[in-house]
PDB file of C-alpha atoms in Angstrom:
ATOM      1  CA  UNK L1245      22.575 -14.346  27.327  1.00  0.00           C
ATOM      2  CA  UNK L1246      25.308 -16.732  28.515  1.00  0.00           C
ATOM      3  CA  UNK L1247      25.081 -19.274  25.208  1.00  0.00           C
ATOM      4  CA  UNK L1248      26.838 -22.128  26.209  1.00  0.00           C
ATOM      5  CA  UNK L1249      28.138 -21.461  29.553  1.00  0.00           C
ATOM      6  CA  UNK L1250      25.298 -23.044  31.441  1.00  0.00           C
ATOM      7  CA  UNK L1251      27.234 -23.054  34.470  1.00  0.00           C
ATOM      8  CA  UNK L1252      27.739 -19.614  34.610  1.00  0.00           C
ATOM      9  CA  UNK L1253      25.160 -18.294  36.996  1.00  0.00           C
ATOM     10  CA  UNK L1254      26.163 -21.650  39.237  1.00  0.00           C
ATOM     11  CA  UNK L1255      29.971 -20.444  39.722  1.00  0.00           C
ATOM     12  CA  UNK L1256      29.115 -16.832  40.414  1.00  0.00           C
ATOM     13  CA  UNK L1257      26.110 -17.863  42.935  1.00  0.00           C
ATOM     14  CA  UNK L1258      29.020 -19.755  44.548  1.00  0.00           C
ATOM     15  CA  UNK L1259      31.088 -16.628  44.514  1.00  0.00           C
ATOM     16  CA  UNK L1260      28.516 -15.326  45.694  1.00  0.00           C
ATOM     17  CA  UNK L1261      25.025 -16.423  47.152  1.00  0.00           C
ATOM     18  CA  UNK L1262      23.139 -13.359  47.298  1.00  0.00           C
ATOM     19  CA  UNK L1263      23.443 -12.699  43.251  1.00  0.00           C
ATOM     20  CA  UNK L1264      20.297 -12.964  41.062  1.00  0.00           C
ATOM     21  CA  UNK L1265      20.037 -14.470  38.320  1.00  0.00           C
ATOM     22  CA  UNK L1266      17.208 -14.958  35.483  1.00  0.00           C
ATOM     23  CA  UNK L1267      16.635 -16.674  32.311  1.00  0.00           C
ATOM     24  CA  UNK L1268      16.752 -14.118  28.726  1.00  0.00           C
ATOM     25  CA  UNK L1269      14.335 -11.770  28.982  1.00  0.00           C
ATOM     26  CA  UNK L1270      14.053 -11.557  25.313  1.00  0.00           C
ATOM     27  CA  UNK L1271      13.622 -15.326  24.499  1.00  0.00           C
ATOM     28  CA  UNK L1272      10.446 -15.236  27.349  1.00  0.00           C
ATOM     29  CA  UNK L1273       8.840 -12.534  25.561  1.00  0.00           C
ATOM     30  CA  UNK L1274       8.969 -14.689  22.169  1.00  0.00           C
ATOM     31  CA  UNK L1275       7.223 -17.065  24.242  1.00  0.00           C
ATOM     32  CA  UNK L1276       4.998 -15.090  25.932  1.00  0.00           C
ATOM     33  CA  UNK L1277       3.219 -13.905  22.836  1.00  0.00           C
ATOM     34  CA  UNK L1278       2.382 -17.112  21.079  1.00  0.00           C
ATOM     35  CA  UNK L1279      -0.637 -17.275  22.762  1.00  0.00           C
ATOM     36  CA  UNK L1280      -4.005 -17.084  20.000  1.00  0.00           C
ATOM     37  CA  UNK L1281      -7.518 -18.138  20.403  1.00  0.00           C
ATOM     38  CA  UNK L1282      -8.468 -20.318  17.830  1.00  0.00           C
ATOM     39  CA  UNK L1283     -10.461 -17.956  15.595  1.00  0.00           C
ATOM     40  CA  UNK L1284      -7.445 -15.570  15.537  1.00  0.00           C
ATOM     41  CA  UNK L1285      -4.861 -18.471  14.957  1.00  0.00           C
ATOM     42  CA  UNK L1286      -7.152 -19.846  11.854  1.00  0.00           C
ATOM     43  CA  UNK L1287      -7.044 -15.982  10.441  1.00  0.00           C
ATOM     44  CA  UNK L1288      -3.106 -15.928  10.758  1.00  0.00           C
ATOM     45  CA  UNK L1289      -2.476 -19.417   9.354  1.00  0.00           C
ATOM     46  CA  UNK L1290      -4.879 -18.187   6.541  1.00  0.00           C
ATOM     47  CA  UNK L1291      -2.692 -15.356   5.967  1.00  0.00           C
ATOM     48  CA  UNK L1292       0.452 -17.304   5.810  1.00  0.00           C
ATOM     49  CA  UNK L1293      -1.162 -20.024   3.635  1.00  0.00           C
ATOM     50  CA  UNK L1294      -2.521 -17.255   1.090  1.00  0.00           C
ATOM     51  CA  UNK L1295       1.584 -15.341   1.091  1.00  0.00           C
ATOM     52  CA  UNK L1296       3.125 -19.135   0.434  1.00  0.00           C
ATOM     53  CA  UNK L1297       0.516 -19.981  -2.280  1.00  0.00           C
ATOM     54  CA  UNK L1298       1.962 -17.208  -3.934  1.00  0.00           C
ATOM     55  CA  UNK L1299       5.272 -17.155  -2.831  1.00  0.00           C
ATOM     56  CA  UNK L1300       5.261 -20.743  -3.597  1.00  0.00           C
ATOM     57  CA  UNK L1301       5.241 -20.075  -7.746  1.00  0.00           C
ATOM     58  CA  UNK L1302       8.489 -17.769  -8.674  1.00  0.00           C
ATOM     59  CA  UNK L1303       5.386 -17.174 -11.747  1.00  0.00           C
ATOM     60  CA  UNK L1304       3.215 -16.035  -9.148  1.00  0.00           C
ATOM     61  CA  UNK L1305       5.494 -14.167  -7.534  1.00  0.00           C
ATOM     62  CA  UNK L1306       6.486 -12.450 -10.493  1.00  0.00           C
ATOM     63  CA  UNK L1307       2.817 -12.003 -11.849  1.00  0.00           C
ATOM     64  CA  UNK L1308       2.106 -10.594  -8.721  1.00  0.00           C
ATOM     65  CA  UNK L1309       5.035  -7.996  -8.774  1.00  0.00           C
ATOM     66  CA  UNK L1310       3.888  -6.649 -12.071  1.00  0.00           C
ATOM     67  CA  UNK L1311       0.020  -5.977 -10.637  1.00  0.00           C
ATOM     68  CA  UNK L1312       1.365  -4.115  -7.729  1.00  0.00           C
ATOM     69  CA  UNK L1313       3.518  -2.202  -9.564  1.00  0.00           C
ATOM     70  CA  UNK L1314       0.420  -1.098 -12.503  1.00  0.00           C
ATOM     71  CA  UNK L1315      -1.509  -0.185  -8.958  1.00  0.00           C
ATOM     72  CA  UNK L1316       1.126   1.847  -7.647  1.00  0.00           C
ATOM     73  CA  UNK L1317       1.476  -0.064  -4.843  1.00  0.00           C
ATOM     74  CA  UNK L1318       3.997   0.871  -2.140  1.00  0.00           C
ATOM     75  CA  UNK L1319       5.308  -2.452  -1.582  1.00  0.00           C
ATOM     76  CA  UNK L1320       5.513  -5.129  -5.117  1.00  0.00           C
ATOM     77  CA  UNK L1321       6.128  -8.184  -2.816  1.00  0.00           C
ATOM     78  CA  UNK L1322       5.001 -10.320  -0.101  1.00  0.00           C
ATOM     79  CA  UNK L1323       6.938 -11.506   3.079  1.00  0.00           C
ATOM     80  CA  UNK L1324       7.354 -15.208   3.544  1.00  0.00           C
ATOM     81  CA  UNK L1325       6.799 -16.010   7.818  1.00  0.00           C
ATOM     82  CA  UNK L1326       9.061 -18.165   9.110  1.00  0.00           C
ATOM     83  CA  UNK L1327       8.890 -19.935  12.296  1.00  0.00           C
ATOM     84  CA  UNK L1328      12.522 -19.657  13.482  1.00  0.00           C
ATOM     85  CA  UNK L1329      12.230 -15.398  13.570  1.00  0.00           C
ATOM     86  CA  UNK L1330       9.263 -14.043  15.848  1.00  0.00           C
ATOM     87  CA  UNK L1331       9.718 -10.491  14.305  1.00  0.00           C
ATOM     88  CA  UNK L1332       8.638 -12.465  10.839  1.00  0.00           C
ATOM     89  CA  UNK L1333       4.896 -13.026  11.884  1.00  0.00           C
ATOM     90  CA  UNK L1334       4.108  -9.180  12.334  1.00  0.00           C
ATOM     91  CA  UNK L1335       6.132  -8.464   9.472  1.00  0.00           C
ATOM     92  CA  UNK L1336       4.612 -10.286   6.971  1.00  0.00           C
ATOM     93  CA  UNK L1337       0.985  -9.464   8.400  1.00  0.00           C
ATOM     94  CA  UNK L1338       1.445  -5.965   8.273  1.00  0.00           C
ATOM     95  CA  UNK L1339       3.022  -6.294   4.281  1.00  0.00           C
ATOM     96  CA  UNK L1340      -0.298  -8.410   3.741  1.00  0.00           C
ATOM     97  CA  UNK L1341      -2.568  -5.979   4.836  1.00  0.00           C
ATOM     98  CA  UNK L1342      -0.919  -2.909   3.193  1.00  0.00           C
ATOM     99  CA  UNK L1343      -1.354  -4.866   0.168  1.00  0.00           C
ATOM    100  CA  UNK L1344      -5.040  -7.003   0.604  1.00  0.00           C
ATOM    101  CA  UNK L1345      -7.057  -5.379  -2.238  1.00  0.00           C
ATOM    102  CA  UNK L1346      -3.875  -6.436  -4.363  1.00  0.00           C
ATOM    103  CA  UNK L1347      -3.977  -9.652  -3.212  1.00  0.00           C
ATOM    104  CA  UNK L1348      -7.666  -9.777  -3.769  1.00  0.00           C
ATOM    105  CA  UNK L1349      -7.118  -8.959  -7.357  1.00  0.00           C
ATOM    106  CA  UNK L1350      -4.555 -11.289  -8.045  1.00  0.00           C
ATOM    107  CA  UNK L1351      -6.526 -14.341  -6.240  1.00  0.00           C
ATOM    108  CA  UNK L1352      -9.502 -12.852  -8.817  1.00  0.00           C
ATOM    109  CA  UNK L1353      -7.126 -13.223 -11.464  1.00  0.00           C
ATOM    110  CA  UNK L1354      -5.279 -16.485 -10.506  1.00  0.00           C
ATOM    111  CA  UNK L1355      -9.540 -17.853  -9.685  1.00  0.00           C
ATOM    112  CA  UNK L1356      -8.337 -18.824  -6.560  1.00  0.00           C
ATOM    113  CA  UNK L1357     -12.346 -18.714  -5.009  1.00  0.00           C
ATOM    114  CA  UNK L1358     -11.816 -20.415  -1.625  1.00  0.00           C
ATOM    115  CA  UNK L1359      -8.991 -17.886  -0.945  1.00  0.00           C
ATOM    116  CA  UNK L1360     -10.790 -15.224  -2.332  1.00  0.00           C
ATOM    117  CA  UNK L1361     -13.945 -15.823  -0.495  1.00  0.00           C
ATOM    118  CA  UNK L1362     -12.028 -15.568   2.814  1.00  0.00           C
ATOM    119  CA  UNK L1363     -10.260 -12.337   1.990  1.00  0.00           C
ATOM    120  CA  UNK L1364     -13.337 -10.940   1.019  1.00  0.00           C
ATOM    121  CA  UNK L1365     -15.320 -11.371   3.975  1.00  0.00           C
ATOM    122  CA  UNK L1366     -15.823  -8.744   6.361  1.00  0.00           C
ATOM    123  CA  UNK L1367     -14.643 -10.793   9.957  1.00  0.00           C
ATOM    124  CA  UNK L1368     -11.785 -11.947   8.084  1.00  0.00           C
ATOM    125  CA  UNK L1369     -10.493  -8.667   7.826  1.00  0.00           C
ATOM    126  CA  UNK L1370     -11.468  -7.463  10.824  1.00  0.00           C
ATOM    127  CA  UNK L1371      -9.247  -9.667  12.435  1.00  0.00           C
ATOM    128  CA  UNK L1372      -6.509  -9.719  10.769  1.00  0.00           C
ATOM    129  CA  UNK L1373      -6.218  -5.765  11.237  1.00  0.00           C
ATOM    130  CA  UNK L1374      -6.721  -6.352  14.925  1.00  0.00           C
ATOM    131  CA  UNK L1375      -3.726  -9.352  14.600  1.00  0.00           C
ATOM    132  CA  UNK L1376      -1.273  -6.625  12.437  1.00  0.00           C
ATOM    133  CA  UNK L1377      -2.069  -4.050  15.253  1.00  0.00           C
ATOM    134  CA  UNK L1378      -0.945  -6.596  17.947  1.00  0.00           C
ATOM    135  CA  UNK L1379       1.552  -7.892  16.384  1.00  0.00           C
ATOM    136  CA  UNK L1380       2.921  -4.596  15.712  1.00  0.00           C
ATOM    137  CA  UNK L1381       2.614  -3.781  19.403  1.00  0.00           C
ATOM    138  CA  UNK L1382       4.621  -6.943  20.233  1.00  0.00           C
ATOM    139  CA  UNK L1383       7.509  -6.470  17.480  1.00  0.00           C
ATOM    140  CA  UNK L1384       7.798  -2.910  19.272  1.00  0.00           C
ATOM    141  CA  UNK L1385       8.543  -4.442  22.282  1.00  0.00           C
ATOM    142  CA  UNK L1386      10.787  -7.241  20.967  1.00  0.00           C
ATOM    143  CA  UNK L1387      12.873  -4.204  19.491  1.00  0.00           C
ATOM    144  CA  UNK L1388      13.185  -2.254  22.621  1.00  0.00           C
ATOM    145  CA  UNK L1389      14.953  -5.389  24.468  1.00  0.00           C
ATOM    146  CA  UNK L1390      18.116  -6.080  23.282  1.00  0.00           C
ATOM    147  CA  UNK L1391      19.425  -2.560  23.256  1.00  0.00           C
ATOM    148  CA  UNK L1392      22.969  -2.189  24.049  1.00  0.00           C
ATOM    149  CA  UNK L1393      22.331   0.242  26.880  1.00  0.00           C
ATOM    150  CA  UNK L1394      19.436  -1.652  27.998  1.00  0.00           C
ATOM    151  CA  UNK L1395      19.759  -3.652  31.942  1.00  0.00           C
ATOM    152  CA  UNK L1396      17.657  -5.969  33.356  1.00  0.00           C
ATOM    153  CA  UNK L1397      15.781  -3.080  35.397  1.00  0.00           C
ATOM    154  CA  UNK L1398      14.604  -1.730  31.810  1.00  0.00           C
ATOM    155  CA  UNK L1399      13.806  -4.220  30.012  1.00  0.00           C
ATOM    156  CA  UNK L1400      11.667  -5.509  33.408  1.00  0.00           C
ATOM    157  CA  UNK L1401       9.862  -1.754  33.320  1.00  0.00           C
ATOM    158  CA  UNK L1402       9.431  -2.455  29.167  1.00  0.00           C
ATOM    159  CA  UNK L1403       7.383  -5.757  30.446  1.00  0.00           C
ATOM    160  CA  UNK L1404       5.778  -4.203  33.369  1.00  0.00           C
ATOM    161  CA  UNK L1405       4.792  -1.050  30.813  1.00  0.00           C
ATOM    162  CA  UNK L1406       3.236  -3.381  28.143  1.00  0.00           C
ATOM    163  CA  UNK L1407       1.251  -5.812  30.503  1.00  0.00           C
ATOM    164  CA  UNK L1408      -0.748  -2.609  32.015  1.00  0.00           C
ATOM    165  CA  UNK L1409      -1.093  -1.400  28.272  1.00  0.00           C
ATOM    166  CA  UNK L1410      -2.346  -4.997  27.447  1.00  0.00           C
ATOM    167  CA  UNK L1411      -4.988  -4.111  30.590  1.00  0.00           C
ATOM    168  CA  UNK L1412      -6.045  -0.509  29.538  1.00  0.00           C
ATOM    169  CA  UNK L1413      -6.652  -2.270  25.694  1.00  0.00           C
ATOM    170  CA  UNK L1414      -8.550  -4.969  27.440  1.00  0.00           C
ATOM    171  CA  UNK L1415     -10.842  -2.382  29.464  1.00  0.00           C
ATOM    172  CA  UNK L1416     -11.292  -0.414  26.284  1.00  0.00           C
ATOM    173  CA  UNK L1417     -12.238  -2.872  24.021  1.00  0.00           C
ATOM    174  CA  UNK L1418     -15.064  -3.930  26.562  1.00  0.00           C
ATOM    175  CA  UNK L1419     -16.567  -0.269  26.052  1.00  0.00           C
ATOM    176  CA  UNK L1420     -15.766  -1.282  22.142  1.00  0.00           C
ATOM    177  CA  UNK L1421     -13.475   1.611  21.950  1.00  0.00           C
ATOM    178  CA  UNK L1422     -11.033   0.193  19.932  1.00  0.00           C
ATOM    179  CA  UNK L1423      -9.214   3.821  19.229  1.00  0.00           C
ATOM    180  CA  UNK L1424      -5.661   2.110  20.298  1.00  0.00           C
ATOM    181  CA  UNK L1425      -5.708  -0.668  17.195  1.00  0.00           C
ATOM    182  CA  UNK L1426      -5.736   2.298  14.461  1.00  0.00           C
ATOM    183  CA  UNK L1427      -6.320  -0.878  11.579  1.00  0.00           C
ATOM    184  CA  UNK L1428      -8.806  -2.431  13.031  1.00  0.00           C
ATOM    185  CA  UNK L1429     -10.328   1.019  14.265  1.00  0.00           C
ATOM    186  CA  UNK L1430      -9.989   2.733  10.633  1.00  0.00           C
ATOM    187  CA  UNK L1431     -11.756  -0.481   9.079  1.00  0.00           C
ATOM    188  CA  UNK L1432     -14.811  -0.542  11.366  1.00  0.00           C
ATOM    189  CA  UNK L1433     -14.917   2.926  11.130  1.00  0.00           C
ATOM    190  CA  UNK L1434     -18.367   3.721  12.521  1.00  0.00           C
ATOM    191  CA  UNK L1435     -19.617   0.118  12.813  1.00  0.00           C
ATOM    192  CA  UNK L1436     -20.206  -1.727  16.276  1.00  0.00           C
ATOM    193  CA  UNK L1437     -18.207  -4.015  17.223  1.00  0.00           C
ATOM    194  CA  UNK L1438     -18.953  -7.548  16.207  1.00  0.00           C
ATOM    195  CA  UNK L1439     -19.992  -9.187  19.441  1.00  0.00           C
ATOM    196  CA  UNK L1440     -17.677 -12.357  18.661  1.00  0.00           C
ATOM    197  CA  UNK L1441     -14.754 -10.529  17.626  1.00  0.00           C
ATOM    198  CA  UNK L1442     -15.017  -8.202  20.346  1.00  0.00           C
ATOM    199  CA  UNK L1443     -14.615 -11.583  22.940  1.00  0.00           C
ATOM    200  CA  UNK L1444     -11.865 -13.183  20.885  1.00  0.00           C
ATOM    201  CA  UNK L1445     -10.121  -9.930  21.037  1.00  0.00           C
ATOM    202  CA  UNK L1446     -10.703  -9.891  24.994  1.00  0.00           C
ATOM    203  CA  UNK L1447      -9.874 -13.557  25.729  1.00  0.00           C
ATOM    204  CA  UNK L1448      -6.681 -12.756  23.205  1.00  0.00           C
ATOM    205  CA  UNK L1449      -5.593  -9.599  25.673  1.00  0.00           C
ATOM    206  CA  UNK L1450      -6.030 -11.618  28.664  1.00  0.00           C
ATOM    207  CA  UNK L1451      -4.106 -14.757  27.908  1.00  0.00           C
ATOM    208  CA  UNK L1452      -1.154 -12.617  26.951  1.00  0.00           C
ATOM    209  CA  UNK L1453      -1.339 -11.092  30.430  1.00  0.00           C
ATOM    210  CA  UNK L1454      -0.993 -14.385  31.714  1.00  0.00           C
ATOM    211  CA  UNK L1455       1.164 -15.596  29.762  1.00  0.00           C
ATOM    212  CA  UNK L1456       3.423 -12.495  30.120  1.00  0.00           C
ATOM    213  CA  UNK L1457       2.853 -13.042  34.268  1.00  0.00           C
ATOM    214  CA  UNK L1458       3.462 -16.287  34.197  1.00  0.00           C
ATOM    215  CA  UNK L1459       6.641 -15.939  32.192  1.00  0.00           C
ATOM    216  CA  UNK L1460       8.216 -13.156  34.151  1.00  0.00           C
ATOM    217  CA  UNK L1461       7.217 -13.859  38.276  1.00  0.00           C
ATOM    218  CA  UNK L1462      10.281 -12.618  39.216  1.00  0.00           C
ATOM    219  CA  UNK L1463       8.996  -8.941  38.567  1.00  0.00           C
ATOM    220  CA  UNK L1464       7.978  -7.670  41.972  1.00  0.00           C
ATOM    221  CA  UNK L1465       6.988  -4.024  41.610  1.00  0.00           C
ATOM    222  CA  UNK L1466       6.892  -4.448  45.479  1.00  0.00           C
ATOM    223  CA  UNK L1467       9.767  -5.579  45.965  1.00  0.00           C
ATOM    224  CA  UNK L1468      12.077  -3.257  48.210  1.00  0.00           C
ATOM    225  CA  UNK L1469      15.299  -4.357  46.527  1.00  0.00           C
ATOM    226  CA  UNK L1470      13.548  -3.405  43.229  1.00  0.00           C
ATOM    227  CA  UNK L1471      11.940  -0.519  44.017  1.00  0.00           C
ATOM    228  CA  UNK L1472      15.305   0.737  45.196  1.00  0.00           C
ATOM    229  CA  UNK L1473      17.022   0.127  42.138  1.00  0.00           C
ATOM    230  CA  UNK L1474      14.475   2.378  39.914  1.00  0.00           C
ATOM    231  CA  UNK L1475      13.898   5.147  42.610  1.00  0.00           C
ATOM    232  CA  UNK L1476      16.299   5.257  44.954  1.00  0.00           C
ATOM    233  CA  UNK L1477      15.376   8.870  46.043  1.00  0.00           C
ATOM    234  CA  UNK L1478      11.859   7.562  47.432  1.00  0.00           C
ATOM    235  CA  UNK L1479      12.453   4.435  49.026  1.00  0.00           C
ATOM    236  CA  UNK L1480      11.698   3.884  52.488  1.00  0.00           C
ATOM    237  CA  UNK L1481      15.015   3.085  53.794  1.00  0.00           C
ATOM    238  CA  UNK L1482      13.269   0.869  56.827  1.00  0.00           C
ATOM    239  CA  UNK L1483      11.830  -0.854  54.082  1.00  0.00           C
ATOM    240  CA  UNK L1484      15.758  -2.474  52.956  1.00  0.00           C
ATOM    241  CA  UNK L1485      17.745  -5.230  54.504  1.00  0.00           C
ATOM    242  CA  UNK L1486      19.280  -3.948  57.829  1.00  0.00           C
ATOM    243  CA  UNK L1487      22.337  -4.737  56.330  1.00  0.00           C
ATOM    244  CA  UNK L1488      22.504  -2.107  53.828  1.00  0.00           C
ATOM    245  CA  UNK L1489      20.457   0.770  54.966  1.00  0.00           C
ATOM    246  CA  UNK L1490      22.878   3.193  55.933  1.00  0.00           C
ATOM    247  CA  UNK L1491      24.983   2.334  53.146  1.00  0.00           C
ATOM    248  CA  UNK L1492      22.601   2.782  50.494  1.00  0.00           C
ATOM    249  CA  UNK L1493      21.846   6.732  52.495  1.00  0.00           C
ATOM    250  CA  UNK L1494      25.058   7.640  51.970  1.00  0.00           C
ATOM    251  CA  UNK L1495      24.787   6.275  47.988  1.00  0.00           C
ATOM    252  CA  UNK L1496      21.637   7.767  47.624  1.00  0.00           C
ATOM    253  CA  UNK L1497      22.262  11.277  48.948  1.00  0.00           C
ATOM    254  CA  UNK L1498      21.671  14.061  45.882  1.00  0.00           C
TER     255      UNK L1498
END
């Protein structure tokens, strides 16, 4: 991140031409994952609409507090999502789903029937286990990016690492093995897979692998000049710019 010296990678480039530059990898990922089928989107605006109803009412929020703590509830209170932090959305799903069957008594309580109805119904909470499990996923990844050790080789092999875990889910869920999305897998438990969840779930996996492609296309895995970088002991030296071949045997000599 340069912040507000947008000229930065100009001056150096004029310095000199042959440096790379790219745009935050962390800020791309954000983007990357907003991608939801509609179906999955109306389950996670449900969600949030269900957290601010109660959030909403520092009453409700209190009345709620007490019931969580008579169930001996690990957590006594919601998270409010916010737009302006990504991390937010799979925090506050995976709060709600910990604490659902409170929720469910408190929206019995509070005779809030359209929100109870929802939060009852089977799909409903199919999906939103399968959104806390991805979001979880993604949060994972968002951590693992701005470490201080971290360079733009890693975090590249973080991205490269998800997208073929976001195609081994993908294959997976089309043999409705669902073993990697332990929520969604613990409450379908010997059921088959609903036939519509099971597609929303594979468009879902899909468009983030686009999205994640289309975001990052200067990841070559091919690439000589990356390839070098992350295994320097195995490239095929013919394979490099003439121009640095036999310096990069003497570099790379154990």
């Amino acid at each position: 991140m340069i912040d507000v010296r947008s000229g930065l990678a100009k001056e150096l480039k004029e310095k000199n031409p042959a440096m790379l530059s790219t745009h935050c990898v962390i800020h791309r990922q954000a983007l990357a994952s907003k991608t939801l089928p509609q179906k999955l989107r109306h389950t996670l605006d449900s969600a949030i609409r269900i957290v601010n109803r109660i959030k909403s009412s520092a009453l409700n929020s209190r009345l709620f507090t007490l019931l969580c703590e008579d169930l001996d509830s690990d957590h006594k209170v919601l998270l409010f999502h916010t737009k302006v932090r990504w991390l937010s959305k799979g925090n506050m799903l995976a709060r709600f789903y910990e604490l659902k069957e409170d929720v469910i008594i408190f929206l019995e309580f509070k005779e809030k029937h359209d929100f109870l109805t929802m939060v009852k119904d089977d799909t409903f909470q199919w999906r939103l286990a399968y959104l806390t499990d991805i979001f979880d996923s993604l949060n994972e990844l968002n951590l693992k990016l701005p470490g201080r050790n971290n360079t733009i080789i890693s975090n590249y092999d973080y991205i490269q690492g998800f997208i073929s875990k976001l195609q081994l889910w993908n294959q997976k869920v089309s043999s409705e093995n669902v073993i990697s999305f332990s929520r969604l897998f613990e409450v379908i438990k010997n059921n088959i897979l609903d036939a519509n969840l099971k597609a929303d779930i594979k468009t879902h996996l899909q468009a983030l692998q686009d999205e994640f492609r289309r975001y990052y296309r200067d990841i070559n895995s091919e690439s000589p000049i990356w390839y070098m970088t992350r295994k320097p002991f195995v490239v095929d030296v013919s394979q490099l710019p003439e121009e640095v071949q036999e310096e990069f045997l003497e570099m790379a000599r154990p």
